[in-house]
Coordinates of C-alpha atoms and ligand atoms in Angstrom, one line a residue:
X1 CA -10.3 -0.4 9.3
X2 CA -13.8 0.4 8.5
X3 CA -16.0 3.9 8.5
X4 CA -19.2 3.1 10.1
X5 CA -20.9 6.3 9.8
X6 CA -20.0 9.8 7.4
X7 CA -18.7 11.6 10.7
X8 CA -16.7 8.3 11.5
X9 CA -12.6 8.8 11.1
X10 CA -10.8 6.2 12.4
X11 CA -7.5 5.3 11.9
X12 CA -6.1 3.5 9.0
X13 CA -3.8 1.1 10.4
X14 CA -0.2 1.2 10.0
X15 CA 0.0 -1.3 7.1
X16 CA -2.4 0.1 5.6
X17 CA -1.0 4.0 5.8
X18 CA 2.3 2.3 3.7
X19 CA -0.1 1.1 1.3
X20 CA -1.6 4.2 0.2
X21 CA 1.7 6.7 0.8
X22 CA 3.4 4.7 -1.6
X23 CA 0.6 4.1 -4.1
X24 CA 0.3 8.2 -4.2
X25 CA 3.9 8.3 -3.9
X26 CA 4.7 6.6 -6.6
X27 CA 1.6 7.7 -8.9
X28 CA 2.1 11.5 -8.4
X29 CA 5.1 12.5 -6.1
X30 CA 3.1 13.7 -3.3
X31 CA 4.9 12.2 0.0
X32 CA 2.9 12.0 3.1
X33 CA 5.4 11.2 6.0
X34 CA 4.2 9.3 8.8
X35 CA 3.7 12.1 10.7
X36 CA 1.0 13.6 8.3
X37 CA -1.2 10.4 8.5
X38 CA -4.5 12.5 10.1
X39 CA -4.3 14.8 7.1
X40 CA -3.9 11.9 4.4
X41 CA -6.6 9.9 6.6
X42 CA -8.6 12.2 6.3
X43 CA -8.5 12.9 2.5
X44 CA -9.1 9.2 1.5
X45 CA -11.8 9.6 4.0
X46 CA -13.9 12.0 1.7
X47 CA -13.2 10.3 -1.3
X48 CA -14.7 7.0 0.5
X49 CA -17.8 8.9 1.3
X50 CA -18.0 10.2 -2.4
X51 CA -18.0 6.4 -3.8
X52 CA -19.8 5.2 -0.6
X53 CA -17.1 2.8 0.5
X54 CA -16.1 2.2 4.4
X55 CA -13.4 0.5 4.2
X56 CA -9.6 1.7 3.8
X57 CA -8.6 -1.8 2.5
X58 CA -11.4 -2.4 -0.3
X59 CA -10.9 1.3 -1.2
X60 CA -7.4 0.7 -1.8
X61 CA -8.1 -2.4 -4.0
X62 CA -10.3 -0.2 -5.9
X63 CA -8.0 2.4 -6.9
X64 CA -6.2 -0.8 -8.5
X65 CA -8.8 -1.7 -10.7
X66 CA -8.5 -0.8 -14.4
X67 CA -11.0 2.0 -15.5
X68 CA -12.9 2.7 -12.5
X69 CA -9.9 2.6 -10.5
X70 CA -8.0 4.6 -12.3
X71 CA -10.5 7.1 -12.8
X72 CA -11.3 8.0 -8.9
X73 CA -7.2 7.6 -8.0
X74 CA -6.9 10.5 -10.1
X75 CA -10.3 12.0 -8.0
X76 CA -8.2 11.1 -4.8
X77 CA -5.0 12.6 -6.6
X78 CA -6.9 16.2 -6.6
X79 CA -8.0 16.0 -3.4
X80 CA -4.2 15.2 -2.5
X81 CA -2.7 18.2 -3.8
X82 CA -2.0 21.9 -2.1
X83 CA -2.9 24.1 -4.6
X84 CA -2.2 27.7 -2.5
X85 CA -0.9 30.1 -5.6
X86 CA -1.4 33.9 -6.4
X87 CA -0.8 36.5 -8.5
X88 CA 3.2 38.0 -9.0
X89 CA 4.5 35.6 -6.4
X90 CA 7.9 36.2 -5.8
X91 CA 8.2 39.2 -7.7
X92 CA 11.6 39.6 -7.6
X93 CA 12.3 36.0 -9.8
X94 CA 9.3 37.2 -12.2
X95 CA 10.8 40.5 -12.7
X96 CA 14.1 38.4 -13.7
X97 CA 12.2 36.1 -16.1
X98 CA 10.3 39.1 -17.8
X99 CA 13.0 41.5 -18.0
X100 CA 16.7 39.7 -18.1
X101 CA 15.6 35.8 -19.0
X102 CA 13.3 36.0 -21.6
X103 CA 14.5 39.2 -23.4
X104 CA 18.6 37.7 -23.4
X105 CA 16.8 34.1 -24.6
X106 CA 15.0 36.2 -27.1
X107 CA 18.2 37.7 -28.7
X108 CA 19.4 34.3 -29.1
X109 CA 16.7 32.6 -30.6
X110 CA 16.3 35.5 -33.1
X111 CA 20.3 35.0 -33.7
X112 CA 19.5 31.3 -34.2
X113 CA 16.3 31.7 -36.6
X114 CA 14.4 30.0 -34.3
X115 CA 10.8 30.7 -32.5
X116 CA 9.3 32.8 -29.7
X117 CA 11.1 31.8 -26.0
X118 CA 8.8 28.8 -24.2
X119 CA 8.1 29.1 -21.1
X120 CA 6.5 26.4 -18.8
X121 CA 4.7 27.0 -15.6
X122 CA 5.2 22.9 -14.1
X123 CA 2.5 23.2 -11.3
X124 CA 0.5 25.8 -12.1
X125 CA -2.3 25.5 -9.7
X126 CA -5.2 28.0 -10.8
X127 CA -3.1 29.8 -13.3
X128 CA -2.0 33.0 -11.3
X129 CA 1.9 32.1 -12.1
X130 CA 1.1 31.6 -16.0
X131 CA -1.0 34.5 -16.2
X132 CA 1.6 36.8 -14.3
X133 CA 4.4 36.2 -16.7
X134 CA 2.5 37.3 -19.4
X135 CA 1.1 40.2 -18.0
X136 CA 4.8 40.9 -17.2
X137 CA 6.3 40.2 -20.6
X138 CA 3.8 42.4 -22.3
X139 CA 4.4 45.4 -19.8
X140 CA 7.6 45.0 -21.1
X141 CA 7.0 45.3 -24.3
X142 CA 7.0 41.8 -25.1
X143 CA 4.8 40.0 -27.3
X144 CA 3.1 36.7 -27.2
X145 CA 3.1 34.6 -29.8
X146 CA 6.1 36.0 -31.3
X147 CA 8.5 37.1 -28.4
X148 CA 7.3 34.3 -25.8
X149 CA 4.6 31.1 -25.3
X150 CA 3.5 30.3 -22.4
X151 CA 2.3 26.6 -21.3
X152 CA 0.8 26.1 -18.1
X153 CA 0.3 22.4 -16.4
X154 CA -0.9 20.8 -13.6
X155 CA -2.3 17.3 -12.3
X156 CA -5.1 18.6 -10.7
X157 CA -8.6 18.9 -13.2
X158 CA -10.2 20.8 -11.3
X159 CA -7.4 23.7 -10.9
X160 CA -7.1 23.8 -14.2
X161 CA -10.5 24.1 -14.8
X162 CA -10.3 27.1 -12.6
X163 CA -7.2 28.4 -14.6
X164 CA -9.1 28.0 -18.2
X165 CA -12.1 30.5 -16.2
X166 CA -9.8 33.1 -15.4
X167 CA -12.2 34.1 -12.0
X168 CA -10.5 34.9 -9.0
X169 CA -11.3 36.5 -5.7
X170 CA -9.5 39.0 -3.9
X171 CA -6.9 37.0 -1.9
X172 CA -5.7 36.0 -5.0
X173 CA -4.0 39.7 -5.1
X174 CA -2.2 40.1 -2.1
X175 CA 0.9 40.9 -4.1
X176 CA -0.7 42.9 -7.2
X177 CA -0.4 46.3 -7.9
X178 CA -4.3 47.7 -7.9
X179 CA -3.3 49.8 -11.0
X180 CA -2.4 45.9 -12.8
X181 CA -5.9 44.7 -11.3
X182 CA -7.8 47.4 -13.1
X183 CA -6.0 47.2 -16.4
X184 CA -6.2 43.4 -16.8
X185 CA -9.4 42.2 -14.9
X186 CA -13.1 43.0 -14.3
X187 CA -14.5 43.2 -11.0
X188 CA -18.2 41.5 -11.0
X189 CA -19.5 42.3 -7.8
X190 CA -16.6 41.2 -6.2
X191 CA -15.2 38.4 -8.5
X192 CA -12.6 39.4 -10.6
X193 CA -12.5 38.2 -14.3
X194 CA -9.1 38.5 -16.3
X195 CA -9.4 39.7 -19.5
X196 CA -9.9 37.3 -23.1
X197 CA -6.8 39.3 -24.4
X198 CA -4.5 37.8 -21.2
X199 CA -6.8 34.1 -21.4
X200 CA -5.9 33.1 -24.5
X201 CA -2.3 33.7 -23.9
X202 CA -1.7 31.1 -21.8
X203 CA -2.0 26.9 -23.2
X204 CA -2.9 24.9 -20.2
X205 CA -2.2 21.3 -20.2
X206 CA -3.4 18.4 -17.9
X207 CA 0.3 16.6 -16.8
X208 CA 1.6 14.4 -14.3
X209 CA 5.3 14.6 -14.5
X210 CA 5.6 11.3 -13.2
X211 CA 4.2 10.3 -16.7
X212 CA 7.4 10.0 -19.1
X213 CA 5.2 9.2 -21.9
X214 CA 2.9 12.7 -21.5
X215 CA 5.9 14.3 -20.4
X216 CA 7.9 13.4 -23.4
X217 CA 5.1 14.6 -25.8
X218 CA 5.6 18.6 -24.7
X219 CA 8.2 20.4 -26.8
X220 CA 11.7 21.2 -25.4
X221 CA 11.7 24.2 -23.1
X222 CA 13.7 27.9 -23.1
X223 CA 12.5 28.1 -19.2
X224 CA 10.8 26.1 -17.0
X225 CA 9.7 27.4 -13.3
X226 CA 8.4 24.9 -10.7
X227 CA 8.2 26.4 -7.8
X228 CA 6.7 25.3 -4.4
X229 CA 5.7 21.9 -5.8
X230 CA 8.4 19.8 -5.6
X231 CA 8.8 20.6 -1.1
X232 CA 5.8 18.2 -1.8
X233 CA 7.8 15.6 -3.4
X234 CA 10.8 12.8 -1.3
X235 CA 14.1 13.2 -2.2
X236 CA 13.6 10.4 -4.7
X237 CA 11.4 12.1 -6.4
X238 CA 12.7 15.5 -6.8
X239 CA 15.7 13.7 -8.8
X240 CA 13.5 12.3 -11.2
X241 CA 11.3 15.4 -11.4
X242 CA 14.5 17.1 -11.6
X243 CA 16.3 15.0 -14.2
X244 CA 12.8 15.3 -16.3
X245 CA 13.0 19.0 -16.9
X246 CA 17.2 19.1 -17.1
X247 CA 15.9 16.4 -20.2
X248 CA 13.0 19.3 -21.7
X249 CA 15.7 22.1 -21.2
X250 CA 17.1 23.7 -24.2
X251 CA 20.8 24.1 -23.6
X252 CA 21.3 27.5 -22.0
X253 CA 18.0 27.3 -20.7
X254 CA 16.6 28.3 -16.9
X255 CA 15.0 26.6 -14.5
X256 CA 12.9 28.4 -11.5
X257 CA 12.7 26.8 -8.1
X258 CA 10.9 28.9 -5.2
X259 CA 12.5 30.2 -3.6
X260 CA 12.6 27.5 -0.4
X261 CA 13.7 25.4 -2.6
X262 CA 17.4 24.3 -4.6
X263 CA 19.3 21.9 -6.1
X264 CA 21.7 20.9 -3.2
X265 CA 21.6 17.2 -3.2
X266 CA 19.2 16.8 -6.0
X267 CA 21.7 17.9 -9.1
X268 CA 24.9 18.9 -10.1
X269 CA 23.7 19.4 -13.7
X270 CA 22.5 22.6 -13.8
X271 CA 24.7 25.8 -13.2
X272 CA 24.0 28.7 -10.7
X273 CA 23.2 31.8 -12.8
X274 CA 23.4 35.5 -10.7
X275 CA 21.2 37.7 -12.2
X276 CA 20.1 41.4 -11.0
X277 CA 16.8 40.1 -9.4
X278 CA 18.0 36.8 -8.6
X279 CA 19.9 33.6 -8.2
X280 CA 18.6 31.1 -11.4
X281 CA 19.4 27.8 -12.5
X282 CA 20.8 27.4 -16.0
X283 CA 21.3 24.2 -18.1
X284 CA 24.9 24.6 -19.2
X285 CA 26.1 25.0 -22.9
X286 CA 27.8 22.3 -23.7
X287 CA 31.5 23.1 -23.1
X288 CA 30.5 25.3 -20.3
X289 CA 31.9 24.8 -16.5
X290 CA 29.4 24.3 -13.8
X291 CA 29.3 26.0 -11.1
X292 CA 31.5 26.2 -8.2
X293 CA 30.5 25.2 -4.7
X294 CA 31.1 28.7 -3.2
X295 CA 27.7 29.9 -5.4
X296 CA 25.8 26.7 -4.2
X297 CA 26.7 27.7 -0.6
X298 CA 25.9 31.1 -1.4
X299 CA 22.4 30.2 -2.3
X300 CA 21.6 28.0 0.6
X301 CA 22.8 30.9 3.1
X302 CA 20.6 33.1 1.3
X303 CA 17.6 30.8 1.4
X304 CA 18.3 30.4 4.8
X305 CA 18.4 33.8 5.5
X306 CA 14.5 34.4 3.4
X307 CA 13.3 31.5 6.3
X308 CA 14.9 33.2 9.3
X309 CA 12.8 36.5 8.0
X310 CA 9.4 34.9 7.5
X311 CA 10.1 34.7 3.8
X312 CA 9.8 31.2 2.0
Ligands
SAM1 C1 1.5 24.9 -4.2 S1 1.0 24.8 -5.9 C2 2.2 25.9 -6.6 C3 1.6 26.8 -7.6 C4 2.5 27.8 -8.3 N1 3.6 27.2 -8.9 C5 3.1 28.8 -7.2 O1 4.2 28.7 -6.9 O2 2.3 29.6 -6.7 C6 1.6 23.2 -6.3 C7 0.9 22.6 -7.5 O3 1.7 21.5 -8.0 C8 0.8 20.5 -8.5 N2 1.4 19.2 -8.6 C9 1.7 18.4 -7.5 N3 2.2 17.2 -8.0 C10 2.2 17.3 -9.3 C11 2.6 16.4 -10.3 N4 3.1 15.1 -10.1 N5 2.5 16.7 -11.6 C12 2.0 18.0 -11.9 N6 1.6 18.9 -11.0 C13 1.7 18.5 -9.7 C14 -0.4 20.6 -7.6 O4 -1.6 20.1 -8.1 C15 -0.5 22.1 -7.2 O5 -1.4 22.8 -8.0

């Protein structure tokens, strides 16, 4: 199918629709059912205009050519991705990362001899979720660089690029205290620009977790939250995205899903952890039981509950 003019949009045809959802698919876990066709159309469509091509099948033979190829696939891959984020998004599992997870995980590495807790943000977006844990460790009392780390990643360039600025408008703080707005950023006529002190706290990284090989080459992991990514992801692909971080976990490490999203289905490796702010998953000492399926059922009737009230 061809684009005859820039306000053109026709309709890829159906073969060609497979082609690209399980190019993407398989590069970066994004799954586009058929039912979201228009929307992936419509994506490829602007890319097209970018490289001036207008036609779906010799764009798609691009994307397969070494160098060039490569380079605007990963173009298309950022123009792919949701990247909605914002500052202290579900509080509540925050609160139980900075004040329960990461002091208890503290204890024990101190016991152990070993390093400050690492702490990965898998999806990061524009850095609100990075940044928010350590503005929540340190009001705890918490330090970074010796208490915690944290890494923040994401496949999208140009997010990160955002992150690394540390500029955000006001609809980034729908859920922030004002008194935390004036303390950590500066508002230029209407922009608001975190503070150095909070920047250089955070280590973004540019990561597909499809890619084993980059995967592999961050560190093991005390905690790991990746949360509202993988509802983007088939259920394929969750396991493997899944099966990567149970693989980067530290025994007795968490993981942090959001919260419209679990493990049912996906893995029985992990066990449910119950915590005063919230329901986590832990990677289990070895010798430890898993969990029952009571607390699995437990969780799903409470994320159930969260959708019936408007929640996530
Ligand atoms: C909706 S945002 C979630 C941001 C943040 N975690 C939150 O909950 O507010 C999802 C992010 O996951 C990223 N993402 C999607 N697929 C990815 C992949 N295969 N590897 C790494 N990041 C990915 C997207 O670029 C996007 O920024």
């Amino acid at each position: 199918m061809v684009l005859r003019s820039p306000t053109d949009s026709p309709s890829m045809t159906e073969a060609e629709f497979r082609s690209f959802q399980e190019l993407i698919r398989s590069n970066c876990g994004l799954f586009y059912a058929p039912d979201s066709q228009y929307l992936l159309e419509k994506r490829v469509a602007l890319r097209m205009r970018a490289v001036e091509m207008n036609s779906f099948a010799a764009y798609r033979q691009f994307l397969q050519v070494r160098g060039d190829g490569e380079k605007e696939l990963s173009l298309l891959v950022d123009e792919l991705t949701t990247n909605e984020t914002y500052f202290f998004r579900e509080r509540k599992q925050l609160r139980a990362l900075a004040e329960e997870i990461v002091p208890e995980l503290l204890e024990g590495n101190r016991a152990e001899g070993k390093g400050p807790v690492r702490i990965w943000s898998a999806g990061c977006s524009s850095g609100e979720e990075p940044y928010s844990i350590v503005m929540l460790c340190e009001e705890q009392g918490l330090k970074s660089g010796t208490d915690f780390h944290v890494y923040g990643s994401d496949i999208c360039r140009p997010m990160l690029q955002k992150a690394r600025r540390g500029i955000y408008r006001h609809s980034a703080f729908r859920e922030t205290e004002s008194e935390l707005v004036t303390k950590y950023f500066e508002d230029k006529e209407g922009l608001f620009h975190l503070s150095d002190a909070i920047k250089k706290k955070v280590d973004f990284i540019h990561l597909n977790f499809l890619d084993s090989e980059r995967t592999a080459l961050l560190g093991t992991m005390d905690v790991i939250l990746c949360r509202n990514v993988i509802i983007y992801f088939n259920p394929e692909t969750k396991k493997q995205v899944i099966n990567t971080f149970f693989e980067k976990l530290n025994s007795g490490g968490y993981l942090l899903l959001g919260h419209a999203e679990s493990l049912i289905n996906l893995s029985t490796d992990f066990r449910l952890c119950h915590l005063k702010n919230d329901l986590v998953y832990v990677r289990p000492i070895p010798g430890e039981g898993k969990d029952d399926l009571w607390e699995i059922a437990a969780k799903a009737a409470i994320n159930a509950g969260d959708r019936r009230r408007g929640g996530r």
